[in-house]
Coordinates of C-alpha atoms and ligand atoms in Angstrom, one line a residue:
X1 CA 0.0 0.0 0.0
X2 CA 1.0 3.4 -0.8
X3 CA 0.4 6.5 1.2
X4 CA -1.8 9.3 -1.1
X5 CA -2.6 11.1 2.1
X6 CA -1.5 14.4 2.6
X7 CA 0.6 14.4 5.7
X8 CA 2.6 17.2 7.4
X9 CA 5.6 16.3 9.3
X10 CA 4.8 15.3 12.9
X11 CA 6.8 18.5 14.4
X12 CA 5.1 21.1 12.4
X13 CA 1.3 19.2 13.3
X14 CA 2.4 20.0 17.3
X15 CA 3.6 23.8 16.6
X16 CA -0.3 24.4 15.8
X17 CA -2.2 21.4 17.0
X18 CA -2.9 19.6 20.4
X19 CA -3.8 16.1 20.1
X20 CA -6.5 14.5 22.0
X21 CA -7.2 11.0 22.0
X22 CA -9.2 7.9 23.5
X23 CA -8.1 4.3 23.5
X24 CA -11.1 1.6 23.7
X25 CA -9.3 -1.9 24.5
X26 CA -11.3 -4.8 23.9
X27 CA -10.2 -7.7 25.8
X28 CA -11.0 -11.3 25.8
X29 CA -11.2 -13.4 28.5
X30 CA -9.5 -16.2 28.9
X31 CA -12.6 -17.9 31.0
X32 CA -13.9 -21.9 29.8
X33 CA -16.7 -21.2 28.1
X34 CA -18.5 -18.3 26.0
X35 CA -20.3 -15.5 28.0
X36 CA -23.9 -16.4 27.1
X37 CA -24.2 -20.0 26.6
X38 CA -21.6 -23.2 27.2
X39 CA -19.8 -23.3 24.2
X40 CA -16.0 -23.9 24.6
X41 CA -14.0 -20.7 24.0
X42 CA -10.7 -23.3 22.9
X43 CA -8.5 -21.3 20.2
X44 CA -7.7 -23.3 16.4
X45 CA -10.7 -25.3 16.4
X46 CA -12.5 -26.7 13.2
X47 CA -14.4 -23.3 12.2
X48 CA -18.4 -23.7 13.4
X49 CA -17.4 -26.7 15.7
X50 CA -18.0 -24.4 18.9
X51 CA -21.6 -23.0 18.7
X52 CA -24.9 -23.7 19.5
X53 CA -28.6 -22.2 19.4
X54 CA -27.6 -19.7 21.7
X55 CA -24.4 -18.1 20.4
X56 CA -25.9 -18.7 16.5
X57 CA -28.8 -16.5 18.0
X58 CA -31.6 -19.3 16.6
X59 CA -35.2 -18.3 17.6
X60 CA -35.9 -19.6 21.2
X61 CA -32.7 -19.7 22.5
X62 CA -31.9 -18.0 25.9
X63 CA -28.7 -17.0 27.3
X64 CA -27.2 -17.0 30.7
X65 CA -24.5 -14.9 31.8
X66 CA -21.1 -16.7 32.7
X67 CA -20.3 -16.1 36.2
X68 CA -16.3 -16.1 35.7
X69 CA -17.1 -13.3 33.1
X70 CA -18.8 -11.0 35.4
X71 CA -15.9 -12.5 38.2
X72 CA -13.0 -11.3 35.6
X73 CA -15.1 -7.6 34.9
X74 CA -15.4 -6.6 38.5
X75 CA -11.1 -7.4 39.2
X76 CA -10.3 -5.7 36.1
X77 CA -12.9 -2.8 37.5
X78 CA -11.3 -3.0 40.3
X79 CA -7.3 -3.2 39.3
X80 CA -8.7 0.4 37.1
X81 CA -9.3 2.0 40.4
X82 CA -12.9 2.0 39.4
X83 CA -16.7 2.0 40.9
X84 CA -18.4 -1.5 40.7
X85 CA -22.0 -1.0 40.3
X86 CA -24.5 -2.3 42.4
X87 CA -27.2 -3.2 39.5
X88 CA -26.1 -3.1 36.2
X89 CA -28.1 -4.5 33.0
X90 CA -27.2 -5.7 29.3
X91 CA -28.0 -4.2 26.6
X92 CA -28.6 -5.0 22.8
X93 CA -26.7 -2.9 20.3
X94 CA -28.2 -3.6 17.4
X95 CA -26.5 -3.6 14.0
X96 CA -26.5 -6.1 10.9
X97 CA -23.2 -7.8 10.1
X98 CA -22.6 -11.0 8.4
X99 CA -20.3 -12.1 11.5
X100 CA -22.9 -11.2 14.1
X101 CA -25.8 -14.2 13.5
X102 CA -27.9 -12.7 16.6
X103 CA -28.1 -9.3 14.4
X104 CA -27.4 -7.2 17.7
X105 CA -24.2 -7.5 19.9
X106 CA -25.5 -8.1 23.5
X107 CA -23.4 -5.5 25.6
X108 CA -23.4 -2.9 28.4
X109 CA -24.6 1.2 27.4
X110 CA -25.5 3.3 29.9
X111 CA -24.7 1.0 32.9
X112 CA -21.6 -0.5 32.4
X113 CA -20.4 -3.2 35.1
X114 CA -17.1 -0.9 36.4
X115 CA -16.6 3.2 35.6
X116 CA -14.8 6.1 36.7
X117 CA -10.8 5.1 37.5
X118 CA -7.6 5.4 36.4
X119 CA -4.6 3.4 35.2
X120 CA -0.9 5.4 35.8
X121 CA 1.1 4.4 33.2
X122 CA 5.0 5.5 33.2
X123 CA 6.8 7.0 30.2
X124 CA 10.6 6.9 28.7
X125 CA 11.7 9.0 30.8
X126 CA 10.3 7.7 34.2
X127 CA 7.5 10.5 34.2
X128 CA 3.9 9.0 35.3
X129 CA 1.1 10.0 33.5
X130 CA -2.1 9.5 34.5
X131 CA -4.8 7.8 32.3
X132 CA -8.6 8.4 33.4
X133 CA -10.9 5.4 32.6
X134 CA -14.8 6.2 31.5
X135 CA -16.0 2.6 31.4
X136 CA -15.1 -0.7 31.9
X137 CA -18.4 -3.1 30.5
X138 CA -18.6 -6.6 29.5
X139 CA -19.9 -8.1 26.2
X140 CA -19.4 -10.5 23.5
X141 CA -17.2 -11.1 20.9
X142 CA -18.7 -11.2 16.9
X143 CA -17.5 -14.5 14.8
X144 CA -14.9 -13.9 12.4
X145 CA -15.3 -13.8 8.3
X146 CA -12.6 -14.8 5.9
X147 CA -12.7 -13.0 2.9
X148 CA -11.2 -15.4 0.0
X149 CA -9.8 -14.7 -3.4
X150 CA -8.7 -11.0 -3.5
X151 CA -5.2 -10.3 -3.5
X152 CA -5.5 -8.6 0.1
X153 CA -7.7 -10.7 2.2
X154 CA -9.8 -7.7 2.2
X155 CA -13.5 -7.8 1.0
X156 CA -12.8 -5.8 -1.9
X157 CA -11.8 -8.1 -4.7
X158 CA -12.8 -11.4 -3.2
X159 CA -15.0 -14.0 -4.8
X160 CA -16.9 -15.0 -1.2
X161 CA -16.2 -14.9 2.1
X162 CA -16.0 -17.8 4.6
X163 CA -17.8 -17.1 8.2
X164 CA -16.4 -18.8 11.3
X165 CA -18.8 -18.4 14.7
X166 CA -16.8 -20.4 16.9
X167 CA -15.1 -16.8 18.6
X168 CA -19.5 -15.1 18.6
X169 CA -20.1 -14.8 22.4
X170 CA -16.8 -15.0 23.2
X171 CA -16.2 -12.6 26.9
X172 CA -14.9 -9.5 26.2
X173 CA -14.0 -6.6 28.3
X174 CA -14.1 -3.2 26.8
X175 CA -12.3 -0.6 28.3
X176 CA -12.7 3.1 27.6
X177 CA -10.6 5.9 28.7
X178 CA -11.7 9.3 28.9
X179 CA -10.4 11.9 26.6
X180 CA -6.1 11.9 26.9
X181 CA -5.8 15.8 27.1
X182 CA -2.1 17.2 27.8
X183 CA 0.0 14.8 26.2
X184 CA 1.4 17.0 23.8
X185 CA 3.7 15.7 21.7
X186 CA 4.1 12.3 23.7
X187 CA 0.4 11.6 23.0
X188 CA 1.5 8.0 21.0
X189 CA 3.9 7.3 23.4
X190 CA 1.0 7.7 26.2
X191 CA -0.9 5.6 23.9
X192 CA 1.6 3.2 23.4
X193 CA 2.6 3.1 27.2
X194 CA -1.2 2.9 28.2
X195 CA -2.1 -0.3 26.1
X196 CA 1.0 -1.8 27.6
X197 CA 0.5 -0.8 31.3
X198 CA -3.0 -2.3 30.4
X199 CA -1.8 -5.6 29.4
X200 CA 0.6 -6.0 32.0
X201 CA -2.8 -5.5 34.3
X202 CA -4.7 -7.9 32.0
X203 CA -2.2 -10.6 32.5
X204 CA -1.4 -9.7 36.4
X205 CA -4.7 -10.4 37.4
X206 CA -4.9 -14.1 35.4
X207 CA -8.4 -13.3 33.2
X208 CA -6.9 -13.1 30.1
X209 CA -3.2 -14.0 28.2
X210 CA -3.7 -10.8 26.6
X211 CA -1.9 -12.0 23.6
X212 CA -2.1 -8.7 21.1
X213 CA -0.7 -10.9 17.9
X214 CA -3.8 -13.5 18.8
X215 CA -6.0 -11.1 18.5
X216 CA -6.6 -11.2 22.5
X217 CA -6.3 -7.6 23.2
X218 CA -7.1 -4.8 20.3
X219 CA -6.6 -1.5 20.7
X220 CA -9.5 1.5 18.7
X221 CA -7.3 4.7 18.8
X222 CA -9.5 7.3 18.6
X223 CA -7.5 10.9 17.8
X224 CA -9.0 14.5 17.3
X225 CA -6.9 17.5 17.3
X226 CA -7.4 21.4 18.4
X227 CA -6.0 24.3 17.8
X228 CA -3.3 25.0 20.6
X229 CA -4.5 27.2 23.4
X230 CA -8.3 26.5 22.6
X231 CA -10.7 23.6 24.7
X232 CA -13.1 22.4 22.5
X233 CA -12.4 19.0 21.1
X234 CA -12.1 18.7 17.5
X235 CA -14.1 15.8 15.5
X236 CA -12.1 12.3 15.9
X237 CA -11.4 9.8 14.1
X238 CA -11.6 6.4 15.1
X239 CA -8.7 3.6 13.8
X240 CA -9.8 0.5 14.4
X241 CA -8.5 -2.9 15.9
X242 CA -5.1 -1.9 15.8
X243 CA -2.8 -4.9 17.2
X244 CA 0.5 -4.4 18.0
X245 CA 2.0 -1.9 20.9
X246 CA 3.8 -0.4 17.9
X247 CA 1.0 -0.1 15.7
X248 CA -0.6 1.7 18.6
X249 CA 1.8 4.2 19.1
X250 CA 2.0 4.8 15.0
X251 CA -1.1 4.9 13.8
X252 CA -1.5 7.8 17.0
X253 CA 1.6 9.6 14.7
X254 CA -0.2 9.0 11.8
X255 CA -3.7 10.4 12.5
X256 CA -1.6 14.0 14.1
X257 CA -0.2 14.6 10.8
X258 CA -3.0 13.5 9.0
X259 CA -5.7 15.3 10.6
X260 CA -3.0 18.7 10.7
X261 CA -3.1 18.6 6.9
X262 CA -6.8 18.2 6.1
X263 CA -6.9 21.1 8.6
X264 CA -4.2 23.5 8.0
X265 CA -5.8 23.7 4.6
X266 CA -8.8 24.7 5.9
X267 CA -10.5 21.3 5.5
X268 CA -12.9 19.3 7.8
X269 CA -11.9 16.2 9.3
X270 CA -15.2 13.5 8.8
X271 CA -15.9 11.4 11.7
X272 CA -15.4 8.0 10.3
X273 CA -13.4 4.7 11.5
X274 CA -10.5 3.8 9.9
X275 CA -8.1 0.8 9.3
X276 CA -4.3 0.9 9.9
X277 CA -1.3 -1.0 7.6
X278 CA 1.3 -2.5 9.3
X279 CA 3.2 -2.2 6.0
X280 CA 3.4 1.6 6.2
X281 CA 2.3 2.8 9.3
X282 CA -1.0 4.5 7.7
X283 CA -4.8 4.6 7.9
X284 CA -7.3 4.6 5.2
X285 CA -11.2 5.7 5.5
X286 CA -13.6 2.6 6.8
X287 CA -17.1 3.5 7.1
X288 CA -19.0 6.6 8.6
X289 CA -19.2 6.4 12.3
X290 CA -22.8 5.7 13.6
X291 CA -23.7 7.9 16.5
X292 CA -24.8 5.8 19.4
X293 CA -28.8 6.6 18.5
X294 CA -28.7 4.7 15.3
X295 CA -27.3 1.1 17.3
X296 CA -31.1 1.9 18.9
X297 CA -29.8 0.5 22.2
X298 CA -32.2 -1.4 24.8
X299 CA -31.8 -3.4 28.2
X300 CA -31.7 -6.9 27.3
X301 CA -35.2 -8.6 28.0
X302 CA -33.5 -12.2 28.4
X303 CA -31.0 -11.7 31.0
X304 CA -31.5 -10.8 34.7
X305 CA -29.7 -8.1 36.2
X306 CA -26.0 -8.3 37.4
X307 CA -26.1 -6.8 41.0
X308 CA -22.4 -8.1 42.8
X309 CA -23.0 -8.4 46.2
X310 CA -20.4 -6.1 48.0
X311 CA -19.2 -8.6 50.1
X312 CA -18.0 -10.2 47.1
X313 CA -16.6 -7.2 45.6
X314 CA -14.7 -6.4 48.4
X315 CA -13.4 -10.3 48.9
X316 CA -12.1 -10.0 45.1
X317 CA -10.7 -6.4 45.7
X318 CA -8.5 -8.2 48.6
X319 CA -7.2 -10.7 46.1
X320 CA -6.2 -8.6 43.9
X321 CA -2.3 -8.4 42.5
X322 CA 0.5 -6.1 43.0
X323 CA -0.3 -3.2 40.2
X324 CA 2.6 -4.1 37.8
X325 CA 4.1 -0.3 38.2
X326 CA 4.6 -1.1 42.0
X327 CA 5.8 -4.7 40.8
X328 CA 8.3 -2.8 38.4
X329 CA 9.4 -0.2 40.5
X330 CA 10.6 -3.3 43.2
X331 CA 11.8 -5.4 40.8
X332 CA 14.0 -2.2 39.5
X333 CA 15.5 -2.1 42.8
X334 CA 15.8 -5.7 43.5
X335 CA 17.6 -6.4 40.0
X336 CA 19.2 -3.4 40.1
X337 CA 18.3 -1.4 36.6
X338 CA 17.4 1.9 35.5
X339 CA 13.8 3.3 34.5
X340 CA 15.5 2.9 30.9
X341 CA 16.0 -0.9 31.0
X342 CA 13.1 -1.8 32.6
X343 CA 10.8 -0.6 29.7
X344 CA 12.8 -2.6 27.1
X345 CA 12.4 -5.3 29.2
X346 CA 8.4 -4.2 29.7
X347 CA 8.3 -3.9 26.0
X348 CA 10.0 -7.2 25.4
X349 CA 7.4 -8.8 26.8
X350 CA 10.2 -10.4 29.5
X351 CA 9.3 -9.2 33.0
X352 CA 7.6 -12.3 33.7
X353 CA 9.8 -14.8 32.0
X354 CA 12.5 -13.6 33.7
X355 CA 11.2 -13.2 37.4
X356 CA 10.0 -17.2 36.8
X357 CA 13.7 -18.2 35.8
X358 CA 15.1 -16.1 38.8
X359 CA 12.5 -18.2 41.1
X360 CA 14.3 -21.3 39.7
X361 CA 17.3 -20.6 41.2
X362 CA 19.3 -18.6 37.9
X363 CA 20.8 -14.9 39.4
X364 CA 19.0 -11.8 38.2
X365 CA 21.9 -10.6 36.3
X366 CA 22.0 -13.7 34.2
X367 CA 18.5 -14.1 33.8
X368 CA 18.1 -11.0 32.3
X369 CA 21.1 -11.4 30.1
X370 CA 19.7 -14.5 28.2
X371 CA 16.2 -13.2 28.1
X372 CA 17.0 -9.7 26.8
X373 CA 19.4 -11.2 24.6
X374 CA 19.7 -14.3 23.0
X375 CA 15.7 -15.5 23.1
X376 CA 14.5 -11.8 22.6
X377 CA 16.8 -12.4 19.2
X378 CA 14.9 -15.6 18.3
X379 CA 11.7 -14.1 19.1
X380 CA 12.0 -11.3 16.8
X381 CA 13.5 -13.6 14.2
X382 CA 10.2 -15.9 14.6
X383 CA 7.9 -13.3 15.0
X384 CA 6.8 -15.1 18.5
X385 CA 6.4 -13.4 21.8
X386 CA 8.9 -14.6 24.3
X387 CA 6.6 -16.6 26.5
X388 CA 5.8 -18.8 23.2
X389 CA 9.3 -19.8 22.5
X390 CA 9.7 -23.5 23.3
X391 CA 11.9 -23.2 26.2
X392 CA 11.0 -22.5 29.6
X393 CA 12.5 -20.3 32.6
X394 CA 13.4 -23.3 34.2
X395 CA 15.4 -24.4 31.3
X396 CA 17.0 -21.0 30.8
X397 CA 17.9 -21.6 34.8
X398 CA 19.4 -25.1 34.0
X399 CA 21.6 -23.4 32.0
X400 CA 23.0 -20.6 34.4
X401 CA 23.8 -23.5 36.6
X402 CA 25.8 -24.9 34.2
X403 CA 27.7 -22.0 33.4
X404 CA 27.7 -21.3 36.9
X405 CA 29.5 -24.9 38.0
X406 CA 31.9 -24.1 34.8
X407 CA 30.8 -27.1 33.0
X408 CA 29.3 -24.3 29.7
X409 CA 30.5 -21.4 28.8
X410 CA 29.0 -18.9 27.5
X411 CA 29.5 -19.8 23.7
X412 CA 28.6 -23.4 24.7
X413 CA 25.3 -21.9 26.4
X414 CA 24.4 -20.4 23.5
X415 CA 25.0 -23.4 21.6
X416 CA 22.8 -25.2 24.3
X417 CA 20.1 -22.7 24.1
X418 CA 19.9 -23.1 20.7
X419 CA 19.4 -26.6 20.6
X420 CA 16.6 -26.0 23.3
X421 CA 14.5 -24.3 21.0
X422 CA 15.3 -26.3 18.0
X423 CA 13.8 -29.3 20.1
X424 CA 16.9 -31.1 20.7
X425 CA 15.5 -31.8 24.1
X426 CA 16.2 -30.5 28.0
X427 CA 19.8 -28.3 28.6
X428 CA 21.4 -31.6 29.7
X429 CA 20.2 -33.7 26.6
X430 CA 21.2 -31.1 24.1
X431 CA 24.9 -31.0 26.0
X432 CA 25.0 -34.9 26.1
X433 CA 24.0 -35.1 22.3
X434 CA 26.1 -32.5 21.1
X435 CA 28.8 -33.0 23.4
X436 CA 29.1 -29.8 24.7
X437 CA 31.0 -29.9 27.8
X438 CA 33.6 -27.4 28.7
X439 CA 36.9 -29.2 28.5
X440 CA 37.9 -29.4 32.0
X441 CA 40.1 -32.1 32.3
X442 CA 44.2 -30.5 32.5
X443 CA 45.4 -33.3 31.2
X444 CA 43.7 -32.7 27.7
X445 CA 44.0 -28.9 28.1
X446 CA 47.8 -29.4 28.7
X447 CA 48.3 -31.6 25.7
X448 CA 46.2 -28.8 23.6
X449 CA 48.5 -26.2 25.1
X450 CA 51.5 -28.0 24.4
X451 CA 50.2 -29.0 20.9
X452 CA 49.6 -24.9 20.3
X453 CA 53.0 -24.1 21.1
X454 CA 54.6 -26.4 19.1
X455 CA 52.7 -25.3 15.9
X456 CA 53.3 -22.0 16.8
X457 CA 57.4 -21.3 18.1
X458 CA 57.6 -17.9 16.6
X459 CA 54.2 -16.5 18.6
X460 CA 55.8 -18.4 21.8
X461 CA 59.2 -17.0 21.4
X462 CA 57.7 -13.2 21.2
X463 CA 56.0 -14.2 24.3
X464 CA 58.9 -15.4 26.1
X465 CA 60.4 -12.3 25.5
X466 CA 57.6 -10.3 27.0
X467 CA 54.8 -9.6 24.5
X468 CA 52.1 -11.5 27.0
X469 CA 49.1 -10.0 24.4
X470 CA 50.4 -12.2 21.9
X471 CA 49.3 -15.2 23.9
X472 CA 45.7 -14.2 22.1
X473 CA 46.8 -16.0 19.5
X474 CA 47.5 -19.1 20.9
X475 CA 44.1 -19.3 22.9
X476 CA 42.9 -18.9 19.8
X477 CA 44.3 -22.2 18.3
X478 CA 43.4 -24.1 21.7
X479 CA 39.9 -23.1 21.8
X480 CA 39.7 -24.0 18.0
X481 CA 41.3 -27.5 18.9
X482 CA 39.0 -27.6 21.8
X483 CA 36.1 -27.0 19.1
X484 CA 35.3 -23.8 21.5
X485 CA 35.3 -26.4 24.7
X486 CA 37.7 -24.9 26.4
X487 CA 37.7 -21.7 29.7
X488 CA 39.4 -19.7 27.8
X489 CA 40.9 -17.7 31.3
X490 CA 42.3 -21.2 32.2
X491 CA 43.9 -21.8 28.5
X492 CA 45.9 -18.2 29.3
X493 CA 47.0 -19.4 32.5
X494 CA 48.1 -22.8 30.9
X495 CA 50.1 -20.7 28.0
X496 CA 52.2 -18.3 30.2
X497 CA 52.5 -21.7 33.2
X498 CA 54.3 -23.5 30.1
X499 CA 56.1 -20.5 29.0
X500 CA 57.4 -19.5 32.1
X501 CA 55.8 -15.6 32.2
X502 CA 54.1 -14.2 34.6
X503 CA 51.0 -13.5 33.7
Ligands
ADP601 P1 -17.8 5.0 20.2 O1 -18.7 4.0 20.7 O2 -18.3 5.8 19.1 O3 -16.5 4.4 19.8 P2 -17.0 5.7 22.8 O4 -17.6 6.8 23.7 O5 -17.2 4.3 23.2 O6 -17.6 6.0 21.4 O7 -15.4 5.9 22.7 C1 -14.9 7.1 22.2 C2 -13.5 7.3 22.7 O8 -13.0 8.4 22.2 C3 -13.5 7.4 24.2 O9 -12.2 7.0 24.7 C4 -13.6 9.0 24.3 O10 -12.9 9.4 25.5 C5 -12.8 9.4 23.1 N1 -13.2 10.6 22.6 C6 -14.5 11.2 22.5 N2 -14.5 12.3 21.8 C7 -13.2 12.5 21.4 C8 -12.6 13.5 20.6 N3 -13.3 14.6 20.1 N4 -11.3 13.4 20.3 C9 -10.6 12.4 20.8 N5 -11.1 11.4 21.5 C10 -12.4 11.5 21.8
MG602 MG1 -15.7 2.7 19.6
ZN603 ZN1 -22.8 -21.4 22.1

């Protein structure tokens, strides 16, 4: 895709304009069954192989609301620094789309389940920024259509589409912040930092994986911008079911120049929704936003009231988590890293990966060090979050212990961590197959010494006469001998032993 939009750099859009924005996250719990009926909510299954009446939305079907739904609403509610409500309803918005087969969504309007809180979300640069939450309301998720033939696997262009309603009904929570105001020019970085605070919440309090490339967690970024110094909102646009913390943040950067162009030449900005490419960054036009009147909204007639005892609110407030700020901050001193460090690791996706290898047993430094580098590598090389790469903590752990007792070193971890994930088997089997040892025997590493220094008199003689940094060289040919097998501080100390310099 190419961009035809008119843009105007992102600099010049801030020297006139003042971004406001407002992030709805839908999120999809992780609970059994659907919200509505008992279908199972399992992930990959043979499409139409998990519906029934209810979810298909046949005539004379009735649903009933899943208690672990309303369970996961109320501690996300509550994790937002929100008000539970005491009686709360469904409602039916009602709309016609090929993947909806009840023809309305069943969801919450004007009395969502949780409302009025906040989520503090920290920046770059260590600053906290405060995020005010409207809503938090529970509803369902629509099936999911396929659009076959066209070049894009968009509608346009395709000869039919294929519908799948195993995700219809579906839990989800959406979450709506109020309007973002005084960002400035960090605006998609708030974005960005908000949807990842938010996940970090999701996944803290156990409701949902949160898993942004499955679709788990989506992001609407709605944008509008205003003249500097004025208060009146400008009209907004809305880009839709944008999934990737990066996306977030650009398609944010894209709508601020957009919207500065159409408006700087006097143009009007069309409330509409929008779809954002990956491939460039930008948004095109979807369809003109329906005001909330034309969804023609009513309570829904086949479910009772949810009114949450308090005592149970107040039992489920108790059990909540650590907020994963607070979580961050102590880890920060218990690790021993700056604000800096701790967001790549945040953004890496390898806080919890790397507290679970610390619990089994591997130090924090080291712990960090494989997870930040080596597996963060072969993540982003297979496109797969960290937690989905086939090793485990406790097999990175294994590993540091090895290292640890001298029988790896570090090249021979790496060799061993590779093998993991290639599904050579546990750290021990992949250094049993592939023989990876470190050679520790000095009988063999004094052969391979000696064996060096014979192949190499001149290099010896220049270190007999003093030139100690030429010993490099002969490490060099003992580790190659060793096939890399070899403590390369010990094969120094061998050298200048045999030599008869002081090291
Ligand atoms: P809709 O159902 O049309 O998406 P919502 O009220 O659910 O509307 O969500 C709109 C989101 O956009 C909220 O986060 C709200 O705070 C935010 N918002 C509302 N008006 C504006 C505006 N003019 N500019 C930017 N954001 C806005
Ligand atoms: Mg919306
Ligand atoms: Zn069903």
């Amino acid at each position: 895709m190419t961009v035809t939009t008119d843009l105007v750099s992102y600099d010049e859009a801030l020297e006139s304009y003042d971004p406001v924005m407002g992030l709805e996250v839908h999120v999809e719990l992780g609970t059994r069954t659907k919200m509505f009926c008992g279908c199972s909510t399992e992930l990959g299954a043979e499409p139409n192989s998990q519906t029934c009446p209810t979810c298909l939305g046949l005539p004379g079907s009735l649903p009933v609301v899943n208690a672990t739904g309303v369970e996961s609403a109320i501690k996300i509610g509550l994790a937002l620094h929100c008000e539970i409500a005491e009686w709360c309803r469904f409602a039916r918005k009602n709309y016609f789309y090929p993947d909806m087969p009840k023809n309305f969504q069943t969801s919450q309007y004007d009395e969502p389940i949780a409302f009025d809180g906040y989520l503090d979300v920290q920046l770059e640069d260590g600053e906290v920024f405060r995020v005010e939450i409207e809503r938090a309301h529970m509803e369902e998720d629509t099936g999911k259509s396929t659009h076959v033939g066209g070049a894009t696997g968009r509608i346009h262009g395709a000869s039919h589409s294929l519908l799948d309603y195993n995700r219809a009904g579906i839990p989800l929570i959406e979450i709506v912040t109020k309007p973002i105001e005084g960002a400035g020019e960090r605006a998609p970085e708030v974005a960005r930092a908000y949807v990842a605070e938010l996940r970090e919440l999701i996944k803290a309090l156990g409701v949902s994986e949160a898993r942004m490339d499955k679709g788990q967690m989506r992001c609407d970024v709605n944008l509008s911008l205003r003249p500097n110094g004025t208060t009146e909102f400008g009209t907004r646009s809305e880009t839709k079911n944008v999934n990737s913390l990066r996306s977030v943040e650009r398609a944010a950067r894209f709508e601020i120049q957009r919207h500065a162009a159409v408006l700087s030449t006097g143009g009007t900005i069309v409330q509409e929704t929008r779809h954002f490419h990956e491939e460039d960054g930008s948004t095109t036009s979807g369809r003109i936003k329906d005001n909330a009147e034309d969804y023609r909204y009513f309570p829904e007639p086949d479910l009772v009231p949810v009114a949450p005892p308090r005592e149970w609110v107040e039992e489920l407030r108790t059990g909540l988590p650590e907020q994963p700020l607070a979580r961050r901050n102590r880890l920060r001193e218990e690790w021993g890293v700056g604000a800096h460090d701790m967001q790549s690791i945040l953004n890496a996706g390898a806080i919890d990966p790397i507290v679970a290898t610390i619990e089994a047993g591997a130090p924090a430094d080291q712990a960090r060090k494989w997870w930040m580098g080596e597996l963060a590598r072969h993540a982003n090389e297979t496109g797969r979050p960290l937690d989905a790469l086939p090793i485990t903590p406790e097999q990175v752990a294994r590993v540091t212990a090895l290292v640890a007792a001298g029988d790896l070193n570090d090249k021979l971890a790496r060799q061993v961590i590779e093998g993991v994930l290639a599904g050579e088997g546990t750290p021990d089997e992949v250094v049993d197959k592939r023989g990876l040892k470190v050679v520790s025997d000095e009988g063999a590493l004094t052969t391979a010494v000696e064996e060096a220094i014979a192949a190499n008199p001149g290099i010896a003689d220049k270190i007999r006469g003093g030139k100690v940094q030429a010993a490099g060289a002969l490490v060099g040919a003992v580790m190659k001998a060793t096939r890399g097998q070899a403590d390369a501080a010990r094969v120094k100390e061998l050298i200048l032993a045999q030599l008869g310099v002081e090291g």
